[in-house]
Coordinates of C-alpha atoms in Angstrom, one line a residue:
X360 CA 48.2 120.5 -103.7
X361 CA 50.2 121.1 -106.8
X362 CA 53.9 122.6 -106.3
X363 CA 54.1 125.3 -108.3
X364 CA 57.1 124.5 -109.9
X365 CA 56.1 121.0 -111.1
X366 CA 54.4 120.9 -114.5
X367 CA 50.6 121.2 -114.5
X368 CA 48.4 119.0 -116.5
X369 CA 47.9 122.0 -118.7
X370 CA 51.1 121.8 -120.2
X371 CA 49.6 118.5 -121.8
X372 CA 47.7 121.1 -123.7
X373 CA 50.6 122.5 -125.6
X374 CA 51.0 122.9 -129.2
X375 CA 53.7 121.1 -130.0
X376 CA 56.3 118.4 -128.7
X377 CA 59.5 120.6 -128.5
X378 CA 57.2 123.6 -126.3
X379 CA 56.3 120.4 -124.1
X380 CA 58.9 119.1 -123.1
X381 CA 60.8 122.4 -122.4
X382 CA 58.1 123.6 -120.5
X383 CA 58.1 120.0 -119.2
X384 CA 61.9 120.2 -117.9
X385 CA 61.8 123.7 -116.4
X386 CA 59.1 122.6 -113.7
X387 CA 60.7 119.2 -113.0
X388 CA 62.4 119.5 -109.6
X389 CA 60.6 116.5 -108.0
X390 CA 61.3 112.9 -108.5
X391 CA 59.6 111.4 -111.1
X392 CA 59.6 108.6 -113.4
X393 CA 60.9 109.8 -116.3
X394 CA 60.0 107.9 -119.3
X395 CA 60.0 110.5 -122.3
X396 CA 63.7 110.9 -122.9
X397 CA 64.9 110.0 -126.3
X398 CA 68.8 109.9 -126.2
X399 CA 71.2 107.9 -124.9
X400 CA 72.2 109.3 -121.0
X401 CA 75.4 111.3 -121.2
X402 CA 79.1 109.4 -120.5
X403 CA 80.1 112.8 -118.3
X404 CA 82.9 110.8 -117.6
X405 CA 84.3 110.6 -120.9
X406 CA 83.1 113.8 -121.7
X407 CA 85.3 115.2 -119.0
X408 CA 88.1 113.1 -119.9
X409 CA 88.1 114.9 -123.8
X410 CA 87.3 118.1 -122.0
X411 CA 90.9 117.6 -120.1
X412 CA 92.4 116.7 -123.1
X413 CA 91.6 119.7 -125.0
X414 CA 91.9 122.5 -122.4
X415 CA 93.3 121.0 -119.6
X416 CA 96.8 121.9 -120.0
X417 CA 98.1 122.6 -123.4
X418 CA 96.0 123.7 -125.8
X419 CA 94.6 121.1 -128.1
X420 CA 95.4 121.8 -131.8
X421 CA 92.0 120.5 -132.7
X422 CA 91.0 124.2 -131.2
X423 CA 90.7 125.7 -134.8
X424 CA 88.6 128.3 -136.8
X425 CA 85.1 127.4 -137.8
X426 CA 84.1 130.6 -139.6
X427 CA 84.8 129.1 -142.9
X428 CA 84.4 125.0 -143.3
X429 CA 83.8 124.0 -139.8
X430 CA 86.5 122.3 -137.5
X431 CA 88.7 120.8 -140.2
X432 CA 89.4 117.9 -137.5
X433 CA 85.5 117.3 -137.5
X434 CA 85.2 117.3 -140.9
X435 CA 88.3 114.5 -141.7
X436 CA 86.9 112.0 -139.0
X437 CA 83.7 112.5 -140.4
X438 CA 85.0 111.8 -143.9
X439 CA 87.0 108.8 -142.9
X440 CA 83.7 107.6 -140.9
X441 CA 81.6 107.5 -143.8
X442 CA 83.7 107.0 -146.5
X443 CA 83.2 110.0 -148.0
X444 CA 84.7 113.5 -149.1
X445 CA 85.7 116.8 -147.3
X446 CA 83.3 118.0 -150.1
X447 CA 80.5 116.3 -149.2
X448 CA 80.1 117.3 -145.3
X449 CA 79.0 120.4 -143.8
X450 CA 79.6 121.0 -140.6
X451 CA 76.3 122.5 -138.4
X452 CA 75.3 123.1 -134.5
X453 CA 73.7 120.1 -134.0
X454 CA 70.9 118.4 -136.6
X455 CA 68.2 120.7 -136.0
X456 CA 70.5 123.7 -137.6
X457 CA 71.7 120.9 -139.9
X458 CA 68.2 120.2 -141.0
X459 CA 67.1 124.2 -141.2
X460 CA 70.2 124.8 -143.3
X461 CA 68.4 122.7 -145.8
X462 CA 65.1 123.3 -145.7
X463 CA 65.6 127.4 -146.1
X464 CA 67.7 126.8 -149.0
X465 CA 65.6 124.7 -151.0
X466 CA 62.3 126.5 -150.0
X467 CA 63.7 130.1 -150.4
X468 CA 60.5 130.7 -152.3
X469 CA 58.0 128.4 -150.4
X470 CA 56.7 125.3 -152.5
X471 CA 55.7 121.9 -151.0
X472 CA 57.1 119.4 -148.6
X473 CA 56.3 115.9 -148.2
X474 CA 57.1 114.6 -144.4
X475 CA 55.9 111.0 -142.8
X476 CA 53.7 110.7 -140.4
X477 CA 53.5 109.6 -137.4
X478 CA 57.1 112.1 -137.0
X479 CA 59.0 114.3 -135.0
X480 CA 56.9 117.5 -135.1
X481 CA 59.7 119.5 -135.4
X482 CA 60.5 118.8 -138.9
X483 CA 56.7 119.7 -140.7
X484 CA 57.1 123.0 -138.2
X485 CA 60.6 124.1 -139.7
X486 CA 59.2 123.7 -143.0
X487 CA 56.1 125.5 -142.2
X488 CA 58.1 128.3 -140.6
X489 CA 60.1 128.4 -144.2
X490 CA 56.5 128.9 -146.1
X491 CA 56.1 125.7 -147.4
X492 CA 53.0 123.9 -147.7
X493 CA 53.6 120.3 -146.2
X494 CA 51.7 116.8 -146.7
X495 CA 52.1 114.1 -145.2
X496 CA 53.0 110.4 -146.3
X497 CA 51.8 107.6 -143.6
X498 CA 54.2 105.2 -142.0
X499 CA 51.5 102.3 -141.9
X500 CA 50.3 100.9 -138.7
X501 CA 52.7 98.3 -136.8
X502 CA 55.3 98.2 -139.4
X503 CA 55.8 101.9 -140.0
X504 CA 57.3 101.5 -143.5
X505 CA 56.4 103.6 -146.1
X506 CA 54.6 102.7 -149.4
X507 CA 56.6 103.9 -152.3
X508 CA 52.9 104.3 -154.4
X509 CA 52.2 106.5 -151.7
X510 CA 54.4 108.9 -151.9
X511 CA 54.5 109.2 -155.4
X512 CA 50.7 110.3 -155.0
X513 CA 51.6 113.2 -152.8
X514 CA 54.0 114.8 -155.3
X515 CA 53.1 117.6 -156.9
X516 CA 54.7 120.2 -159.5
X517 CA 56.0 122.3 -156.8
X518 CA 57.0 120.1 -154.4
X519 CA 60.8 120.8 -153.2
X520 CA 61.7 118.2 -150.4
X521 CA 60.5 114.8 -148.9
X522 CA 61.8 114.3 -145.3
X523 CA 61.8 111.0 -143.8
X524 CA 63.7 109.8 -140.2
X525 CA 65.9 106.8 -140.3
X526 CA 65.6 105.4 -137.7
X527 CA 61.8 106.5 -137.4
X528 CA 61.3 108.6 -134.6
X529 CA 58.9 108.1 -132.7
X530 CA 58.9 104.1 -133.4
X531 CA 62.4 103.6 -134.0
X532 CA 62.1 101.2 -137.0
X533 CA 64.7 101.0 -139.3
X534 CA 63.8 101.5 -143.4
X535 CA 66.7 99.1 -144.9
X536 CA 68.3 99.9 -147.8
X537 CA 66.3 98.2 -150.4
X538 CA 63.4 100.3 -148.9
X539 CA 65.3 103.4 -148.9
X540 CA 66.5 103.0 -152.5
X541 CA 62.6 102.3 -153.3
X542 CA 61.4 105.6 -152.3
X543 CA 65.1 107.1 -153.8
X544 CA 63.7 106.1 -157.0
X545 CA 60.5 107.6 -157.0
X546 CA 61.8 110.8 -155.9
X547 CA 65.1 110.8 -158.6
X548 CA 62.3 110.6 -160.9
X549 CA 60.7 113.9 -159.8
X550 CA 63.7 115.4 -159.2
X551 CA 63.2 116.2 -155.6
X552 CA 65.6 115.7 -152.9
X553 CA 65.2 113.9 -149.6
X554 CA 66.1 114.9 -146.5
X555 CA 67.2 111.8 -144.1
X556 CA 67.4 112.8 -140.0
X557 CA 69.8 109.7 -139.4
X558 CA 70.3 111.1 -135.7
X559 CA 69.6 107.6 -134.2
X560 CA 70.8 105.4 -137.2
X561 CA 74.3 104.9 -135.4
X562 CA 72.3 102.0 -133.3
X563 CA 71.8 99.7 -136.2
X564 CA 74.9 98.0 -137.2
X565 CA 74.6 97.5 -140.7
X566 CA 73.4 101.3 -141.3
X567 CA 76.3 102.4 -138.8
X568 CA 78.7 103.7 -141.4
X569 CA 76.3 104.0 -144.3
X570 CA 74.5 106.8 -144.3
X571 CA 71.4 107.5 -146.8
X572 CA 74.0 110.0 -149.0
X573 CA 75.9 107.2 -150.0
X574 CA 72.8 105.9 -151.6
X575 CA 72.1 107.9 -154.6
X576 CA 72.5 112.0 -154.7
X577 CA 69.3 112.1 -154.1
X578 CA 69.4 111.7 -150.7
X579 CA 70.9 114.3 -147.9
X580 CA 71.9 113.0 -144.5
X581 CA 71.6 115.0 -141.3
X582 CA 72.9 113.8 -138.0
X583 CA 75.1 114.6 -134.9
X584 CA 76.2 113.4 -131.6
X585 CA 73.4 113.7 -129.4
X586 CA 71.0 110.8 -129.6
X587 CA 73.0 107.5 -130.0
X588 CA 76.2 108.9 -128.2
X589 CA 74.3 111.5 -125.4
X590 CA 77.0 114.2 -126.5
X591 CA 74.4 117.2 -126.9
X592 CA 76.3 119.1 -124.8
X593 CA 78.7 119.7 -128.0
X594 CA 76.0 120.2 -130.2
X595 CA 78.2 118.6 -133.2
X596 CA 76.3 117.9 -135.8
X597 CA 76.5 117.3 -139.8
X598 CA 75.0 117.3 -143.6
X599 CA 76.1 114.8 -145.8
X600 CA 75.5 115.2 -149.8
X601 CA 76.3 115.8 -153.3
X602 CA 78.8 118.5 -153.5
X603 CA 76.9 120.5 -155.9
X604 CA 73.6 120.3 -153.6
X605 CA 76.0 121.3 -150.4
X606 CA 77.6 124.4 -152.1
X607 CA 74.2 126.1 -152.7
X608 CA 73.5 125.2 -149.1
X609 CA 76.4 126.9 -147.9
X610 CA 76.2 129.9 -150.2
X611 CA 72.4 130.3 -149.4
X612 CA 73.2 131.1 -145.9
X613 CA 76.9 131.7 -145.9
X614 CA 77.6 127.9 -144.1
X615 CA 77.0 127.5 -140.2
X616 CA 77.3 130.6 -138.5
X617 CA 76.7 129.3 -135.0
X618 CA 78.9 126.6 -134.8
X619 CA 81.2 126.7 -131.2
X620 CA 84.8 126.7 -132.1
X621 CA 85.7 125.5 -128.0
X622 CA 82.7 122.0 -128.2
X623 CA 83.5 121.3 -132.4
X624 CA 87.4 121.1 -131.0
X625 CA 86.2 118.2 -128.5
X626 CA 84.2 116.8 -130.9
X627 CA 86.7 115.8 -133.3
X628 CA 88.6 114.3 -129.8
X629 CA 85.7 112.1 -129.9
X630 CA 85.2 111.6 -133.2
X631 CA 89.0 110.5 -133.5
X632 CA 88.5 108.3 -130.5
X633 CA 84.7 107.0 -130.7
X634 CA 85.5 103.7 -129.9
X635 CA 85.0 104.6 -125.8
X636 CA 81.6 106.1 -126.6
X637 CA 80.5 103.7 -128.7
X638 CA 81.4 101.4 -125.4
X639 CA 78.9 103.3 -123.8
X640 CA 76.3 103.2 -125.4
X641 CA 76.4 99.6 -126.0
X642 CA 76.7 98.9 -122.4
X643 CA 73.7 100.9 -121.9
X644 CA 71.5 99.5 -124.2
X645 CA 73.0 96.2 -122.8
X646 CA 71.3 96.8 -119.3
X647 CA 68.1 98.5 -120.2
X648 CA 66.9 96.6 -123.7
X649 CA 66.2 93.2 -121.5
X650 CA 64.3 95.3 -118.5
X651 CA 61.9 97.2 -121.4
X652 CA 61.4 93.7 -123.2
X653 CA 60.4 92.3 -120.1
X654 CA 58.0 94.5 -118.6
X655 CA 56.8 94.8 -122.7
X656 CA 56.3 91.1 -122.5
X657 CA 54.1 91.3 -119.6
X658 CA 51.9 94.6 -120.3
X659 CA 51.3 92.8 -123.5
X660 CA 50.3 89.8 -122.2
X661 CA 48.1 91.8 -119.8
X662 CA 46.6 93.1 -122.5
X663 CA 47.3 96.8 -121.8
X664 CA 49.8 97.9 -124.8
X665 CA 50.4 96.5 -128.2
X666 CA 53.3 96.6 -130.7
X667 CA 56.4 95.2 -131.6
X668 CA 59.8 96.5 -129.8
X669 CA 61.9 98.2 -132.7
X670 CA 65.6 96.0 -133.3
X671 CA 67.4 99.0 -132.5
X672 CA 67.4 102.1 -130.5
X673 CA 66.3 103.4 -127.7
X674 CA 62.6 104.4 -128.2
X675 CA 59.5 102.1 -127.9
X676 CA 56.4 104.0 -129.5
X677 CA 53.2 101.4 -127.9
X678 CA 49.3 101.5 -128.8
X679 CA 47.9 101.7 -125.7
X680 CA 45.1 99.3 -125.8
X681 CA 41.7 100.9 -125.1
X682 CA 43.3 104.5 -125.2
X683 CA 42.3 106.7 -128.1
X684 CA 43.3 110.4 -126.4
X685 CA 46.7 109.6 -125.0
X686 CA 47.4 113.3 -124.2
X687 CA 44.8 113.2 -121.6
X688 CA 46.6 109.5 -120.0
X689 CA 49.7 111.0 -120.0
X690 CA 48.7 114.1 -118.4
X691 CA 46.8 111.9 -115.4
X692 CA 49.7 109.8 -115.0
X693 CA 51.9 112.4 -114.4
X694 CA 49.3 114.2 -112.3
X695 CA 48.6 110.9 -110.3
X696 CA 51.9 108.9 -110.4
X697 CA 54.2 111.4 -111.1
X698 CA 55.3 109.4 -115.0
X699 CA 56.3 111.1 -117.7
X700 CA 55.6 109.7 -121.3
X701 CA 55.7 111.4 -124.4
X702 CA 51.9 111.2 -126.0
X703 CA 51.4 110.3 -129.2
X704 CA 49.6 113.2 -130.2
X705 CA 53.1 115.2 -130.5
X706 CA 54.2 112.3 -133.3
X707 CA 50.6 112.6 -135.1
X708 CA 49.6 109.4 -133.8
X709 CA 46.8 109.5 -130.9
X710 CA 46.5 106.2 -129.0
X711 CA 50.3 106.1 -128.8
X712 CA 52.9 106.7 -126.1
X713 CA 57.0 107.0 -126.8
X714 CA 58.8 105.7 -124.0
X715 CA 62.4 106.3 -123.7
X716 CA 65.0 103.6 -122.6
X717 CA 68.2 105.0 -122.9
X718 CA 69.3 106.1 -119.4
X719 CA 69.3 104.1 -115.7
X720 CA 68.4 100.8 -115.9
X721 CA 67.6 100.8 -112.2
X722 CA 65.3 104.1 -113.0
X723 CA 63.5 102.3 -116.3
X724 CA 62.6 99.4 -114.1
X725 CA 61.1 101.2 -111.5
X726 CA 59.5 103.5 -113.7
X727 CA 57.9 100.6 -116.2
X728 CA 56.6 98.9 -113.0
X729 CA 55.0 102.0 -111.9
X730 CA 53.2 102.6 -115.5
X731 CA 52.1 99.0 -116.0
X732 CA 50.3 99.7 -112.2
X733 CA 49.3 102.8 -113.5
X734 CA 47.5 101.8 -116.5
X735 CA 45.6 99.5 -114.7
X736 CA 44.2 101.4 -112.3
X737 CA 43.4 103.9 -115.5
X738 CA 41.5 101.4 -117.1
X739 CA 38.9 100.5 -114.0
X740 CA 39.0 104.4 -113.2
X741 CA 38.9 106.3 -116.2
X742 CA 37.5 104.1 -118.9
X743 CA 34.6 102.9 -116.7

């Protein structure tokens, strides 16, 4: 019998990815192999070391007023990061806010979005919630790039933003720049921004400290702390962009009126120091990247998934060979096996799981071993 706090197959039913997995996390008190999450695991460690350093005896002068411009201390490492101005960053609570910011003040009246597709559902859904009307552009099949034809096609008179991920999420392929200054052109030409969530683009060395604003003014970068270094406890995130396009951002909505003047003054201790958590992360991918391409190798060669592993990151986004309604899989595996994989139904892509790979490498192992048993009792039980 079901525990009634552990999440019920139902919850497979949910709208959205974002309702999922919340309703997902408050229901899981029993082991489980968890293979869903998308960010790097947290260095607590470190964490608490910058925690100590800021409060733990005298008070850090990083500990400054927000109100206005965000943590000035924030806002210079971020400036010295990316080789760009003071003018040009605006500091937000994490990239969803970041990413809200700039949808309500260029759809103050409604108009039209373009997003890609497969994508995080929570980017069509903010723009939906600002009254836009939102199309989308397809990633194609295996590579996930993006056609620059094809989203010139979807542009229309009214259309205010394109929003793209980079790296994709859910596949976690990278658009380089030549591709990103493709699609630049095409939108220059209309005269329509886009909106880059660069949460995970920290992973890929050359885009490390070249974010998408750097490209053309065009382009407006969101990101933060949370994927790549596991630091969403500080929810510290960014907009990078022209300085014209960022002032009527901030006088739209009168900047970031949420930000936390106590995490934003151990932010900028990590910012100022991110060599230790860039350590991390490293280390981790170090450990877990050759346990995911093995057990890839193998599920592939037992014919059960298909799809390239992405070069960077730590998200794998596998057809599942034979599966067309991977909502219902991933709801029977958790039922029977007690794994957890994000269906690709939340992304816009059915057939599709995301699997996450950036937290135990002990766990991963044991959980991969468990799905690639799983999906092959599925396929003599369920799909005979």
């Amino acid at each position: 019998m079901r525990r009634k706090s552990e999440p019920a197959a139902s919850l497979f039913d949910e709208p959205d990815y974002t309702t999922w997995i919340r309703n997902m996390l408050r229901g899981l008190q029993q082991p489980a192999h968890v293979l869903f999450d998308s960010s790097v695991r947290e260095p607590t460690e470190l964490l608490l070391e910058k925690s100590r350093l800021a409060f733990g005896g005298k008070l850090t002068d990083r500990y400054q007023g927000v109100f206005v411009d965000g943590n000035p201390f924030v806002v210079d490492a971020l400036a010295k990061r990316y080789s760009v101005s003071h003018e040009q960053i605006l500091c937000t609570t994490g990239a969803t806010s970041g990413m809200g910011l700039v949808m309500k003040a260029h759809l103050q009246r409604g108009g039209h979005v373009i997003c890609e597709t497969p994508c995080f559902d929570l980017l069509p859904l903010l723009a939906t919630e600002c009254g836009a009307d939102v199309d989308f552009v397809q990633r194609k099949p295996g590579s996930f790039t993006i056609a620059p034809e094809d989203l010139a096609k979807l542009i229309r008179r009214d259309t205010r933003l394109i929003v793209l991920t980079n790296l994709h999420n859910p596949s976690g392929v990278l658009l380089d720049e030549d591709a990103m200054r493709a699609l630049g052109a095409v939108a220059r030409k209309a005269g329509i921004p886009i909106l880059v969530d660069e949460v995970y683009a920290d992973f890929a060395p050359d885009h490390r400290h070249r974010p998408a604003a750097l490209l053309g003014d065009e382009f407006i970068t969101v990101s933060s702390l949370t994927k790549v270094f596991g630091l969403s406890a500080l929810k510290c995130g960014w907009v990078i962009g022209d300085p014209a396009r960022l002032q009527t951002i901030r006088a739209a909505h009168h900047g970031e009126l949420g930000i936390s003047r106590v995490s934003h003054a151990i932010a900028a201790l990590v910012l100022e120091d991110i060599e230790p958590f860039e350590t991390h992360w490293c280390t981790v991918l170090a450990q877990n990247r050759p346990v995911l391409e093995w057990h890839q190798k193998n599920m592939r060669a037992e014919n059960l998934i298909a799809g390239d592993l992405p070069a960077y990151g730590c998200v794998y986004f596998p057809e599942v060979v034979g599966v067309a309604d991977t909502r219902t899989l991933a709801a029977w595996l958790w039922e029977t096996h007690r794994i957890l994989v994000a269906p690709g139904e939340y992304f816009g892509l059915n057939g599709s799981v995301r699997i996450g790979f950036g937290g135990k490498a002990d766990a991963l192992d044991r959980g991969l071993t468990e799905l690639t048993k799983a999906l092959h009792q599925y396929r003599t039980t369920q799909l005979t």
